[in-house]
Short mmCIF file of C-alpha atoms in Angstrom, two decimals:
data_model
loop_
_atom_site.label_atom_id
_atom_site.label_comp_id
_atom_site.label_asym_id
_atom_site.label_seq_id
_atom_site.Cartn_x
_atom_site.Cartn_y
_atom_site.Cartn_z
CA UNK A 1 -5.53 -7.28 -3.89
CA UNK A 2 -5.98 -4.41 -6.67
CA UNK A 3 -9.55 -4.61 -6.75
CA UNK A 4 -9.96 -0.78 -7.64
CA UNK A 5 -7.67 2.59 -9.28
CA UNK A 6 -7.38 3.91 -6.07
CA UNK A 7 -5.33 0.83 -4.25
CA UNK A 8 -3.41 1.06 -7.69
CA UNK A 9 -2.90 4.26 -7.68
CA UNK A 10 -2.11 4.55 -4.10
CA UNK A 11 1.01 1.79 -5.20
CA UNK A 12 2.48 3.65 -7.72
CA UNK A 13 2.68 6.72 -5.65
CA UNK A 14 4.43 4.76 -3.09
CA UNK A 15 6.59 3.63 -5.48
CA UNK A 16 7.65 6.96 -7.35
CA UNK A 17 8.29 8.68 -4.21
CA UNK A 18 10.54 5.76 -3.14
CA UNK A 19 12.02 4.63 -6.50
CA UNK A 20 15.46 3.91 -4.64
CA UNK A 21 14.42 2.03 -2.20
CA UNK A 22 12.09 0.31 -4.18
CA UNK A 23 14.50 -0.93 -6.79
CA UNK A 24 16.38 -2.75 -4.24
CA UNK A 25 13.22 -5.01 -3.41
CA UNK A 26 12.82 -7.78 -5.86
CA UNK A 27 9.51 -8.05 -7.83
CA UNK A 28 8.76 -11.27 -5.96
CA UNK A 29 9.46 -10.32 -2.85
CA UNK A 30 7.03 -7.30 -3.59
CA UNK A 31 4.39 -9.16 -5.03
CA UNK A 32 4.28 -11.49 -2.56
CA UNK A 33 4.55 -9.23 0.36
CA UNK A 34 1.26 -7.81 -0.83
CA UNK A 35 -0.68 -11.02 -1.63
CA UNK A 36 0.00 -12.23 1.79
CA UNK A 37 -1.20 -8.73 3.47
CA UNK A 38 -4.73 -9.32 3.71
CA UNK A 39 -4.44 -12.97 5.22
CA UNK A 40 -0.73 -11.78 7.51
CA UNK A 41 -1.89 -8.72 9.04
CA UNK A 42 -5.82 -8.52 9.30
CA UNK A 43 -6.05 -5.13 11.29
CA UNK A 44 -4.14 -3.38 8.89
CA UNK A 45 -5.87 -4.67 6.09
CA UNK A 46 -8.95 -4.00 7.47
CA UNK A 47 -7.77 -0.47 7.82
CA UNK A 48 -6.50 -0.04 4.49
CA UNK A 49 -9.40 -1.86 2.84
CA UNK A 50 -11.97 0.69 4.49
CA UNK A 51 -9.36 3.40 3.60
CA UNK A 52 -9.65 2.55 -0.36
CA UNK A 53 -13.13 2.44 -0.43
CA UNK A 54 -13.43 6.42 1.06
CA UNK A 55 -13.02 8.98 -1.18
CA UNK A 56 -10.18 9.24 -3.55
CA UNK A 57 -9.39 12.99 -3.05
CA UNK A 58 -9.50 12.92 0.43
CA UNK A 59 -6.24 13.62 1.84
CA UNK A 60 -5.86 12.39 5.36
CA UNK A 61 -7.21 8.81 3.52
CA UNK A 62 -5.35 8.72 1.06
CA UNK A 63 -2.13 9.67 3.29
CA UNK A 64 -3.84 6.80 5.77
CA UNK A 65 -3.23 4.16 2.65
CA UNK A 66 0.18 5.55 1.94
CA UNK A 67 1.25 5.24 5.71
CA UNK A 68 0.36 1.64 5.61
CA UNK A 69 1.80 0.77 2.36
CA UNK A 70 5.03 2.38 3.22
CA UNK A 71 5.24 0.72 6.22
CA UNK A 72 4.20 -2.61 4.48
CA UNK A 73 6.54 -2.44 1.87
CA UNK A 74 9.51 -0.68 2.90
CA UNK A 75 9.33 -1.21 7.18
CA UNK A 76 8.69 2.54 7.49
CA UNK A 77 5.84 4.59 9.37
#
């Protein structure tokens, strides 16, 4: 799933901004949650995957890949 920074960077955003939350998720749960995304839910993927291949420093992308994570992860838009 992490095939570049900016996926894994996008992640640990998501997760320092939501460190609460996040701590009451366990590790598996996470980690499988986001093995299964590609294969669960192709149109977001495909949206995210086009999303971390755009420019890093771009801010409505990178707020794009943070939307879908946090709604991914924690159930949120």
């Amino acid at each position: 799933f992490w095939k570049n920074k900016t996926s894994f960077f996008t992640l640990i955003v998501l997760f320092a901004q939501n460190l609460e939350e996040v701590r009451k998720i366990p590790v598996k749960e996470i980690k499988q949650t986001l093995e299964e995304f590609q294969n669960v839910n192709e149109s977001e993927w495909e949206k995210y995957n086009e999303a971390s291949r755009q420019g890093v420093n771009d801010k409505k992308v990178r707020e794009l890949r943070e939307q879908i994570l946090f709604k991914l992860l924690l159930g949120k838009q």
